[in-house]
PDB file of C-alpha atoms in Angstrom:
ATOM      1  CA  MET A   4     -55.036 -31.756   7.062  1.00  0.00           C
ATOM      2  CA  ALA A   5     -51.655 -33.426   6.448  1.00  0.00           C
ATOM      3  CA  THR A   6     -51.798 -36.577   4.207  1.00  0.00           C
ATOM      4  CA  ASP A   7     -49.803 -39.887   4.773  1.00  0.00           C
ATOM      5  CA  ASN A   8     -46.494 -40.571   4.893  1.00  0.00           C
ATOM      6  CA  LYS A   9     -45.175 -36.890   4.977  1.00  0.00           C
ATOM      7  CA  LYS A  10     -42.516 -36.793   7.296  1.00  0.00           C
ATOM      8  CA  THR A  11     -43.396 -34.421  10.159  1.00  0.00           C
ATOM      9  CA  LEU A  12     -41.749 -32.556  12.967  1.00  0.00           C
ATOM     10  CA  ILE A  13     -43.518 -32.033  16.358  1.00  0.00           C
ATOM     11  CA  LEU A  14     -42.468 -29.200  18.489  1.00  0.00           C
ATOM     12  CA  GLU A  15     -43.513 -28.601  22.598  1.00  0.00           C
ATOM     13  CA  GLY A  16     -43.474 -25.249  23.774  1.00  0.00           C
ATOM     14  CA  GLY A  17     -42.182 -24.318  27.131  1.00  0.00           C
ATOM     15  CA  GLY A  18     -41.288 -20.834  27.292  1.00  0.00           C
ATOM     16  CA  MET A  19     -37.226 -20.087  26.811  1.00  0.00           C
ATOM     17  CA  ARG A  20     -36.847 -23.779  27.108  1.00  0.00           C
ATOM     18  CA  GLY A  21     -37.712 -23.673  23.636  1.00  0.00           C
ATOM     19  CA  LEU A  22     -34.120 -22.325  22.876  1.00  0.00           C
ATOM     20  CA  TYR A  23     -33.480 -26.100  22.626  1.00  0.00           C
ATOM     21  CA  SER A  24     -35.604 -26.629  19.801  1.00  0.00           C
ATOM     22  CA  ALA A  25     -34.182 -23.644  18.271  1.00  0.00           C
ATOM     23  CA  GLY A  26     -30.700 -25.307  18.336  1.00  0.00           C
ATOM     24  CA  ILE A  27     -32.135 -28.380  16.841  1.00  0.00           C
ATOM     25  CA  LEU A  28     -33.807 -26.433  14.154  1.00  0.00           C
ATOM     26  CA  ASP A  29     -30.548 -24.745  13.220  1.00  0.00           C
ATOM     27  CA  VAL A  30     -28.930 -27.966  12.980  1.00  0.00           C
ATOM     28  CA  LEU A  31     -31.586 -29.457  10.687  1.00  0.00           C
ATOM     29  CA  MET A  32     -31.654 -26.556   8.452  1.00  0.00           C
ATOM     30  CA  LYS A  33     -27.819 -26.312   8.207  1.00  0.00           C
ATOM     31  CA  ASN A  34     -27.597 -29.996   7.240  1.00  0.00           C
ATOM     32  CA  GLU A  35     -30.995 -29.479   4.668  1.00  0.00           C
ATOM     33  CA  VAL A  36     -32.914 -32.003   6.790  1.00  0.00           C
ATOM     34  CA  LYS A  37     -36.243 -31.675   5.359  1.00  0.00           C
ATOM     35  CA  VAL A  38     -39.345 -32.451   6.863  1.00  0.00           C
ATOM     36  CA  ASP A  39     -43.003 -31.719   5.159  1.00  0.00           C
ATOM     37  CA  VAL A  40     -45.181 -30.856   8.135  1.00  0.00           C
ATOM     38  CA  ILE A  41     -44.761 -28.991  11.501  1.00  0.00           C
ATOM     39  CA  TYR A  42     -46.572 -29.058  14.340  1.00  0.00           C
ATOM     40  CA  GLY A  43     -45.813 -26.023  16.784  1.00  0.00           C
ATOM     41  CA  VAL A  44     -46.899 -25.728  20.254  1.00  0.00           C
ATOM     42  CA  SER A  45     -46.653 -22.214  21.974  1.00  0.00           C
ATOM     43  CA  ALA A  46     -42.680 -21.674  22.109  1.00  0.00           C
ATOM     44  CA  GLY A  47     -42.817 -24.428  19.463  1.00  0.00           C
ATOM     45  CA  ALA A  48     -44.580 -22.452  16.956  1.00  0.00           C
ATOM     46  CA  LEU A  49     -43.271 -18.722  17.753  1.00  0.00           C
ATOM     47  CA  PHE A  50     -39.570 -20.330  16.988  1.00  0.00           C
ATOM     48  CA  GLY A  51     -40.529 -23.246  14.648  1.00  0.00           C
ATOM     49  CA  LEU A  52     -41.844 -21.010  12.181  1.00  0.00           C
ATOM     50  CA  ASN A  53     -37.923 -19.863  11.263  1.00  0.00           C
ATOM     51  CA  TYR A  54     -37.842 -23.288   9.973  1.00  0.00           C
ATOM     52  CA  LYS A  55     -40.468 -22.635   7.497  1.00  0.00           C
ATOM     53  CA  SER A  56     -38.648 -18.959   7.066  1.00  0.00           C
ATOM     54  CA  HIS A  57     -35.228 -20.645   6.552  1.00  0.00           C
ATOM     55  CA  GLN A  58     -33.753 -18.128   8.896  1.00  0.00           C
ATOM     56  CA  ILE A  59     -31.032 -20.310  10.559  1.00  0.00           C
ATOM     57  CA  GLY A  60     -29.532 -18.395  13.575  1.00  0.00           C
ATOM     58  CA  ARG A  61     -32.438 -15.761  14.318  1.00  0.00           C
ATOM     59  CA  VAL A  62     -34.241 -17.400  17.240  1.00  0.00           C
ATOM     60  CA  LEU A  63     -31.102 -17.034  19.091  1.00  0.00           C
ATOM     61  CA  ARG A  64     -29.899 -13.910  17.939  1.00  0.00           C
ATOM     62  CA  TYR A  65     -33.028 -11.866  18.739  1.00  0.00           C
ATOM     63  CA  ASN A  66     -33.714 -13.750  22.088  1.00  0.00           C
ATOM     64  CA  LEU A  67     -30.062 -12.972  23.202  1.00  0.00           C
ATOM     65  CA  LYS A  68     -29.992  -9.200  21.915  1.00  0.00           C
ATOM     66  CA  TYR A  69     -33.351  -8.393  23.533  1.00  0.00           C
ATOM     67  CA  ALA A  70     -33.801 -10.727  26.940  1.00  0.00           C
ATOM     68  CA  LYS A  71     -33.332  -7.656  29.017  1.00  0.00           C
ATOM     69  CA  ASN A  72     -35.105  -5.327  27.246  1.00  0.00           C
ATOM     70  CA  LYS A  73     -38.332  -4.364  29.438  1.00  0.00           C
ATOM     71  CA  ASN A  74     -40.446  -3.891  26.142  1.00  0.00           C
ATOM     72  CA  TYR A  75     -39.690  -7.611  24.866  1.00  0.00           C
ATOM     73  CA  MET A  76     -41.524  -9.575  27.625  1.00  0.00           C
ATOM     74  CA  GLY A  77     -41.672  -9.940  31.093  1.00  0.00           C
ATOM     75  CA  LEU A  78     -43.160  -8.091  34.460  1.00  0.00           C
ATOM     76  CA  TYR A  79     -42.994  -4.431  32.839  1.00  0.00           C
ATOM     77  CA  SER A  80     -44.977  -5.641  29.795  1.00  0.00           C
ATOM     78  CA  LEU A  81     -47.099  -7.579  31.811  1.00  0.00           C
ATOM     79  CA  ILE A  82     -48.216  -4.668  33.950  1.00  0.00           C
ATOM     80  CA  THR A  83     -48.464  -2.068  31.166  1.00  0.00           C
ATOM     81  CA  THR A  84     -50.011  -3.998  28.653  1.00  0.00           C
ATOM     82  CA  GLY A  85     -51.672  -6.987  30.521  1.00  0.00           C
ATOM     83  CA  ASN A  86     -49.678  -9.729  28.390  1.00  0.00           C
ATOM     84  CA  ILE A  87     -46.389 -10.903  29.280  1.00  0.00           C
ATOM     85  CA  MET A  88     -45.275 -10.740  25.862  1.00  0.00           C
ATOM     86  CA  ASN A  89     -45.499  -7.627  24.576  1.00  0.00           C
ATOM     87  CA  LYS A  90     -47.684  -7.200  21.485  1.00  0.00           C
ATOM     88  CA  ASP A  91     -46.431  -4.370  19.637  1.00  0.00           C
ATOM     89  CA  PHE A  92     -42.872  -5.234  20.421  1.00  0.00           C
ATOM     90  CA  CYS A  93     -42.886  -9.217  19.667  1.00  0.00           C
ATOM     91  CA  PHE A  94     -45.176  -8.954  17.076  1.00  0.00           C
ATOM     92  CA  ASN A  95     -44.601  -5.860  15.133  1.00  0.00           C
ATOM     93  CA  LYS A  96     -41.216  -4.204  15.995  1.00  0.00           C
ATOM     94  CA  LEU A  97     -39.273  -7.425  16.310  1.00  0.00           C
ATOM     95  CA  VAL A  98     -40.981  -9.507  12.917  1.00  0.00           C
ATOM     96  CA  TYR A  99     -40.860  -6.498  10.847  1.00  0.00           C
ATOM     97  CA  GLU A 100     -37.850  -3.850  11.763  1.00  0.00           C
ATOM     98  CA  LEU A 101     -35.507  -5.210  14.482  1.00  0.00           C
ATOM     99  CA  ASP A 102     -35.007  -8.621  13.094  1.00  0.00           C
ATOM    100  CA  PRO A 103     -37.501  -9.159  10.145  1.00  0.00           C
ATOM    101  CA  LEU A 104     -39.142 -12.618   9.752  1.00  0.00           C
ATOM    102  CA  ASP A 105     -38.618 -13.616   6.025  1.00  0.00           C
ATOM    103  CA  PHE A 106     -42.329 -13.370   5.237  1.00  0.00           C
ATOM    104  CA  GLU A 107     -41.911 -14.286   1.507  1.00  0.00           C
ATOM    105  CA  THR A 108     -39.817 -17.407   1.675  1.00  0.00           C
ATOM    106  CA  TYR A 109     -42.370 -18.683   4.629  1.00  0.00           C
ATOM    107  CA  LYS A 110     -45.521 -18.215   2.515  1.00  0.00           C
ATOM    108  CA  THR A 111     -43.219 -19.687  -0.467  1.00  0.00           C
ATOM    109  CA  SER A 112     -42.058 -23.179   1.526  1.00  0.00           C
ATOM    110  CA  PRO A 113     -43.492 -26.395   0.603  1.00  0.00           C
ATOM    111  CA  VAL A 114     -43.398 -27.187   4.546  1.00  0.00           C
ATOM    112  CA  GLU A 115     -47.005 -27.207   5.784  1.00  0.00           C
ATOM    113  CA  PHE A 116     -47.088 -25.678   9.329  1.00  0.00           C
ATOM    114  CA  TYR A 117     -50.003 -26.265  11.865  1.00  0.00           C
ATOM    115  CA  ALA A 118     -49.917 -23.867  14.963  1.00  0.00           C
ATOM    116  CA  VAL A 119     -51.579 -25.033  18.102  1.00  0.00           C
ATOM    117  CA  VAL A 120     -53.873 -23.034  20.258  1.00  0.00           C
ATOM    118  CA  THR A 121     -56.502 -23.641  22.680  1.00  0.00           C
ATOM    119  CA  ASN A 122     -60.202 -22.621  22.307  1.00  0.00           C
ATOM    120  CA  ILE A 123     -61.207 -21.200  25.315  1.00  0.00           C
ATOM    121  CA  LYS A 124     -64.559 -21.637  24.757  1.00  0.00           C
ATOM    122  CA  THR A 125     -64.635 -25.480  23.723  1.00  0.00           C
ATOM    123  CA  GLY A 126     -61.466 -26.200  26.162  1.00  0.00           C
ATOM    124  CA  LYS A 127     -60.237 -28.057  22.828  1.00  0.00           C
ATOM    125  CA  PRO A 128     -57.122 -27.636  20.880  1.00  0.00           C
ATOM    126  CA  GLU A 129     -57.231 -26.310  17.260  1.00  0.00           C
ATOM    127  CA  TYR A 130     -54.765 -26.838  14.666  1.00  0.00           C
ATOM    128  CA  ILE A 131     -54.406 -23.716  12.275  1.00  0.00           C
ATOM    129  CA  LYS A 132     -52.921 -24.166   9.078  1.00  0.00           C
ATOM    130  CA  ILE A 133     -50.703 -20.885   8.372  1.00  0.00           C
ATOM    131  CA  ASP A 134     -49.547 -20.752   5.035  1.00  0.00           C
ATOM    132  CA  ASP A 135     -49.530 -16.427   5.350  1.00  0.00           C
ATOM    133  CA  ALA A 136     -47.191 -15.663   8.502  1.00  0.00           C
ATOM    134  CA  LYS A 137     -47.916 -11.843   8.123  1.00  0.00           C
ATOM    135  CA  LYS A 138     -51.505 -12.599   7.397  1.00  0.00           C
ATOM    136  CA  ASP A 139     -52.482 -15.011  10.303  1.00  0.00           C
ATOM    137  CA  MET A 140     -49.467 -14.062  13.085  1.00  0.00           C
ATOM    138  CA  GLU A 141     -52.006 -13.349  15.732  1.00  0.00           C
ATOM    139  CA  TYR A 142     -52.618 -17.369  15.548  1.00  0.00           C
ATOM    140  CA  PHE A 143     -48.764 -17.621  16.347  1.00  0.00           C
ATOM    141  CA  ARG A 144     -49.567 -14.820  19.390  1.00  0.00           C
ATOM    142  CA  ALA A 145     -52.046 -16.972  20.440  1.00  0.00           C
ATOM    143  CA  SER A 146     -50.380 -20.062  20.780  1.00  0.00           C
ATOM    144  CA  GLY A 147     -47.499 -18.832  23.149  1.00  0.00           C
ATOM    145  CA  SER A 148     -50.211 -16.848  25.260  1.00  0.00           C
ATOM    146  CA  MET A 149     -50.062 -18.282  28.406  1.00  0.00           C
ATOM    147  CA  PRO A 150     -52.836 -18.567  31.215  1.00  0.00           C
ATOM    148  CA  PHE A 151     -52.997 -15.789  33.694  1.00  0.00           C
ATOM    149  CA  VAL A 152     -50.542 -13.672  32.323  1.00  0.00           C
ATOM    150  CA  SER A 153     -51.826 -12.874  28.832  1.00  0.00           C
ATOM    151  CA  LYS A 154     -55.111 -11.486  27.498  1.00  0.00           C
ATOM    152  CA  PRO A 155     -57.169 -14.276  25.444  1.00  0.00           C
ATOM    153  CA  VAL A 156     -56.585 -13.538  21.749  1.00  0.00           C
ATOM    154  CA  LYS A 157     -59.616 -12.900  19.611  1.00  0.00           C
ATOM    155  CA  ILE A 158     -59.509 -14.232  16.053  1.00  0.00           C
ATOM    156  CA  ASN A 159     -62.979 -14.526  13.884  1.00  0.00           C
ATOM    157  CA  GLY A 160     -65.034 -14.238  17.009  1.00  0.00           C
ATOM    158  CA  ASN A 161     -62.865 -17.086  18.466  1.00  0.00           C
ATOM    159  CA  LEU A 162     -60.843 -16.888  22.016  1.00  0.00           C
ATOM    160  CA  TYR A 163     -57.604 -18.450  22.166  1.00  0.00           C
ATOM    161  CA  LEU A 164     -55.003 -18.818  24.390  1.00  0.00           C
ATOM    162  CA  ASP A 165     -51.699 -21.310  24.739  1.00  0.00           C
ATOM    163  CA  GLY A 166     -52.146 -24.325  22.779  1.00  0.00           C
ATOM    164  CA  GLY A 167     -49.911 -26.176  25.484  1.00  0.00           C
ATOM    165  CA  MET A 168     -53.080 -26.008  27.884  1.00  0.00           C
ATOM    166  CA  SER A 169     -54.926 -28.918  25.213  1.00  0.00           C
ATOM    167  CA  ASP A 170     -52.434 -30.349  23.693  1.00  0.00           C
ATOM    168  CA  SER A 171     -48.798 -30.051  24.758  1.00  0.00           C
ATOM    169  CA  VAL A 172     -47.258 -32.644  22.436  1.00  0.00           C
ATOM    170  CA  PRO A 173     -49.662 -33.286  19.660  1.00  0.00           C
ATOM    171  CA  LEU A 174     -48.471 -36.982  18.366  1.00  0.00           C
ATOM    172  CA  LYS A 175     -51.533 -38.122  18.400  1.00  0.00           C
ATOM    173  CA  ARG A 176     -52.755 -35.451  15.815  1.00  0.00           C
ATOM    174  CA  ALA A 177     -49.717 -36.467  13.692  1.00  0.00           C
ATOM    175  CA  LEU A 178     -50.694 -40.388  14.019  1.00  0.00           C
ATOM    176  CA  GLU A 179     -54.581 -39.426  13.180  1.00  0.00           C
ATOM    177  CA  THR A 180     -53.209 -38.044   9.880  1.00  0.00           C
ATOM    178  CA  GLY A 181     -51.560 -40.825   8.836  1.00  0.00           C
ATOM    179  CA  ALA A 182     -47.863 -39.678   9.118  1.00  0.00           C
ATOM    180  CA  LYS A 183     -45.321 -42.144   9.375  1.00  0.00           C
ATOM    181  CA  LYS A 184     -42.228 -40.633  10.028  1.00  0.00           C
ATOM    182  CA  ILE A 185     -42.545 -38.403  13.095  1.00  0.00           C
ATOM    183  CA  ILE A 186     -39.712 -36.701  15.350  1.00  0.00           C
ATOM    184  CA  VAL A 187     -40.787 -35.253  18.210  1.00  0.00           C
ATOM    185  CA  VAL A 188     -38.933 -32.222  19.966  1.00  0.00           C
ATOM    186  CA  LEU A 189     -39.285 -32.263  23.647  1.00  0.00           C
ATOM    187  CA  THR A 190     -38.189 -29.544  26.173  1.00  0.00           C
ATOM    188  CA  ARG A 191     -37.686 -31.699  29.359  1.00  0.00           C
ATOM    189  CA  PRO A 192     -35.435 -34.459  30.076  1.00  0.00           C
ATOM    190  CA  LEU A 193     -36.415 -38.119  29.888  1.00  0.00           C
ATOM    191  CA  GLY A 194     -39.178 -39.278  32.696  1.00  0.00           C
ATOM    192  CA  TYR A 195     -40.605 -35.749  33.543  1.00  0.00           C
ATOM    193  CA  ARG A 196     -44.030 -36.124  34.226  1.00  0.00           C
ATOM    194  CA  LYS A 197     -46.737 -33.148  35.721  1.00  0.00           C
ATOM    195  CA  GLU A 198     -47.781 -33.621  38.783  1.00  0.00           C
ATOM    196  CA  LYS A 199     -51.455 -32.605  40.084  1.00  0.00           C
ATOM    197  CA  ARG A 200     -51.668 -29.163  41.988  1.00  0.00           C
ATOM    198  CA  TYR A 201     -54.283 -26.549  42.192  1.00  0.00           C
ATOM    199  CA  VAL A 202     -54.055 -23.962  40.066  1.00  0.00           C
ATOM    200  CA  PRO A 203     -56.974 -21.253  40.515  1.00  0.00           C
ATOM    201  CA  TYR A 204     -58.294 -21.425  36.551  1.00  0.00           C
ATOM    202  CA  ASN A 205     -61.631 -21.706  38.249  1.00  0.00           C
ATOM    203  CA  LEU A 206     -61.650 -18.163  39.580  1.00  0.00           C
ATOM    204  CA  PHE A 207     -59.657 -16.733  36.517  1.00  0.00           C
ATOM    205  CA  TYR A 208     -61.777 -18.251  33.873  1.00  0.00           C
ATOM    206  CA  LYS A 209     -65.199 -19.047  35.262  1.00  0.00           C
ATOM    207  CA  LYS A 210     -66.875 -17.707  32.230  1.00  0.00           C
ATOM    208  CA  PHE A 211     -65.512 -21.000  30.206  1.00  0.00           C
ATOM    209  CA  PRO A 212     -65.943 -23.901  32.215  1.00  0.00           C
ATOM    210  CA  ASN A 213     -64.659 -26.235  29.341  1.00  0.00           C
ATOM    211  CA  PHE A 214     -61.284 -24.424  29.480  1.00  0.00           C
ATOM    212  CA  VAL A 215     -61.109 -25.005  33.390  1.00  0.00           C
ATOM    213  CA  GLU A 216     -61.808 -28.286  32.866  1.00  0.00           C
ATOM    214  CA  THR A 217     -59.062 -29.089  30.078  1.00  0.00           C
ATOM    215  CA  ALA A 218     -56.858 -26.923  32.263  1.00  0.00           C
ATOM    216  CA  ASN A 219     -57.317 -28.722  35.359  1.00  0.00           C
ATOM    217  CA  ASN A 220     -56.733 -32.459  33.347  1.00  0.00           C
ATOM    218  CA  ARG A 221     -53.829 -31.092  31.751  1.00  0.00           C
ATOM    219  CA  TYR A 222     -51.406 -33.165  34.049  1.00  0.00           C
ATOM    220  CA  LYS A 223     -53.155 -36.448  32.688  1.00  0.00           C
ATOM    221  CA  THR A 224     -53.585 -35.501  29.519  1.00  0.00           C
ATOM    222  CA  TYR A 225     -49.830 -34.660  29.176  1.00  0.00           C
ATOM    223  CA  ASN A 226     -49.040 -37.627  30.748  1.00  0.00           C
ATOM    224  CA  GLU A 227     -50.728 -39.835  28.885  1.00  0.00           C
ATOM    225  CA  THR A 228     -49.174 -38.206  26.081  1.00  0.00           C
ATOM    226  CA  MET A 229     -45.230 -38.747  27.299  1.00  0.00           C
ATOM    227  CA  ASN A 230     -46.218 -42.345  28.036  1.00  0.00           C
ATOM    228  CA  LEU A 231     -47.111 -42.723  24.301  1.00  0.00           C
ATOM    229  CA  ILE A 232     -44.146 -41.290  22.980  1.00  0.00           C
ATOM    230  CA  GLU A 233     -42.073 -43.030  24.980  1.00  0.00           C
ATOM    231  CA  LYS A 234     -43.797 -46.419  24.076  1.00  0.00           C
ATOM    232  CA  TYR A 235     -43.737 -45.484  20.298  1.00  0.00           C
ATOM    233  CA  GLU A 236     -40.006 -44.365  21.061  1.00  0.00           C
ATOM    234  CA  ALA A 237     -39.236 -47.844  22.460  1.00  0.00           C
ATOM    235  CA  GLU A 238     -40.397 -49.720  19.356  1.00  0.00           C
ATOM    236  CA  LYS A 239     -38.205 -47.486  17.436  1.00  0.00           C
ATOM    237  CA  LYS A 240     -41.522 -46.054  15.191  1.00  0.00           C
ATOM    238  CA  ILE A 241     -40.642 -42.320  16.277  1.00  0.00           C
ATOM    239  CA  ILE A 242     -37.298 -40.550  16.917  1.00  0.00           C
ATOM    240  CA  VAL A 243     -37.350 -38.486  20.307  1.00  0.00           C
ATOM    241  CA  LEU A 244     -35.107 -35.699  20.947  1.00  0.00           C
ATOM    242  CA  ARG A 245     -35.374 -34.057  24.461  1.00  0.00           C
ATOM    243  CA  PRO A 246     -32.441 -32.409  26.836  1.00  0.00           C
ATOM    244  CA  SER A 247     -29.901 -34.811  27.434  1.00  0.00           C
ATOM    245  CA  LYS A 248     -29.445 -33.170  30.719  1.00  0.00           C
ATOM    246  CA  LEU A 249     -30.924 -30.921  32.976  1.00  0.00           C
ATOM    247  CA  LEU A 250     -30.678 -27.220  32.682  1.00  0.00           C
ATOM    248  CA  LYS A 251     -32.582 -24.766  35.170  1.00  0.00           C
ATOM    249  CA  ILE A 252     -34.063 -22.205  32.939  1.00  0.00           C
ATOM    250  CA  LYS A 253     -37.163 -20.081  33.186  1.00  0.00           C
ATOM    251  CA  ARG A 254     -40.037 -19.660  31.034  1.00  0.00           C
ATOM    252  CA  VAL A 255     -39.074 -15.949  30.520  1.00  0.00           C
ATOM    253  CA  GLU A 256     -35.333 -16.232  31.167  1.00  0.00           C
ATOM    254  CA  LYS A 257     -33.125 -13.082  31.246  1.00  0.00           C
ATOM    255  CA  ASP A 258     -29.823 -14.584  31.724  1.00  0.00           C
ATOM    256  CA  THR A 259     -28.351 -15.167  28.389  1.00  0.00           C
ATOM    257  CA  ASN A 260     -25.915 -17.619  29.715  1.00  0.00           C
ATOM    258  CA  LYS A 261     -28.735 -19.875  30.017  1.00  0.00           C
ATOM    259  CA  LEU A 262     -30.335 -18.905  26.837  1.00  0.00           C
ATOM    260  CA  GLN A 263     -27.320 -19.863  25.343  1.00  0.00           C
ATOM    261  CA  ALA A 264     -26.395 -22.846  27.073  1.00  0.00           C
ATOM    262  CA  MET A 265     -30.094 -24.104  26.151  1.00  0.00           C
ATOM    263  CA  TYR A 266     -29.813 -23.480  22.281  1.00  0.00           C
ATOM    264  CA  ASP A 267     -26.255 -25.073  22.542  1.00  0.00           C
ATOM    265  CA  LEU A 268     -27.597 -28.245  24.321  1.00  0.00           C
ATOM    266  CA  GLY A 269     -30.151 -28.434  21.023  1.00  0.00           C
ATOM    267  CA  VAL A 270     -27.301 -27.698  18.824  1.00  0.00           C
ATOM    268  CA  SER A 271     -25.284 -30.924  20.544  1.00  0.00           C
ATOM    269  CA  ASP A 272     -27.818 -33.467  21.207  1.00  0.00           C
ATOM    270  CA  CYS A 273     -29.351 -33.059  17.776  1.00  0.00           C
ATOM    271  CA  THR A 274     -25.859 -33.367  16.037  1.00  0.00           C
ATOM    272  CA  ASP A 275     -24.787 -36.710  18.090  1.00  0.00           C
ATOM    273  CA  ARG A 276     -28.162 -38.353  16.801  1.00  0.00           C
ATOM    274  CA  LEU A 277     -27.928 -36.247  13.156  1.00  0.00           C
ATOM    275  CA  ASP A 278     -26.780 -39.610  11.057  1.00  0.00           C
ATOM    276  CA  GLU A 279     -29.616 -41.437  12.990  1.00  0.00           C
ATOM    277  CA  ILE A 280     -32.304 -38.789  11.914  1.00  0.00           C
ATOM    278  CA  LYS A 281     -31.162 -38.686   8.234  1.00  0.00           C
ATOM    279  CA  GLU A 282     -31.459 -42.734   8.229  1.00  0.00           C
ATOM    280  CA  TYR A 283     -35.050 -42.409   9.513  1.00  0.00           C
ATOM    281  CA  LEU A 284     -36.604 -40.115   7.259  1.00  0.00           C
ATOM    282  CA  LYS A 285     -35.052 -41.602   3.901  1.00  0.00           C
ATOM    283  CA  ASP A 286     -37.689 -42.574   1.433  1.00  0.00           C
TER     284      ASP A 286
END
């Protein structure tokens, strides 16, 4: 667990809305803005790990290049593999061959990286500290494995799905560790709240009643977290970066113009507040 006073970055998920976070991360890296701890949720974990491996531009590059590739993610992968994200392509070919992750830089970086996953037996979030991305890549995959369109990921006898189901934005977790300087990156504009709606979790996951309960109450926990974030933001205890305008983009977006626009918005929003961020993080 992270120790007191460390500078903490929290990255919300949201599929390809995460290109917004990628833009922010690239600005932070280019300007040598340092944090000590990162909590990545779903796409926030999958894209955020590039901060620890210090690979500026990698997220945008591979998404623009492979967004329309049927073997990357989408319906073809779901039909042929049971996972909307193709395991072999995304977590083997991509990270080792097509646009390699710098595993060594990741491993030697002092940044503490926690991937948030949901244990579907308990229905609770787990915060997995990943020091070696090569060894623990399955936790990144688990964090981004969306219900219904992904098979649960089995690791050490436990079954995991998307971390966003149980803790979309782990501000409470960061506060519990004693973090005093926290930057939260959201992928929805100010004021967004989830609405209660029927989703047939009980039909698909009837063997996991704790997960069903967590999933059914997700809108409540998410909205409570947003209320807490806005409270702390108003009190100037944390910095929150969120899209300054609404861009319509799908979770599995194929339109590269939309991907680029989401990334560019992250770059712009972060650049506009860069001085504020640096001042806030000063020791």
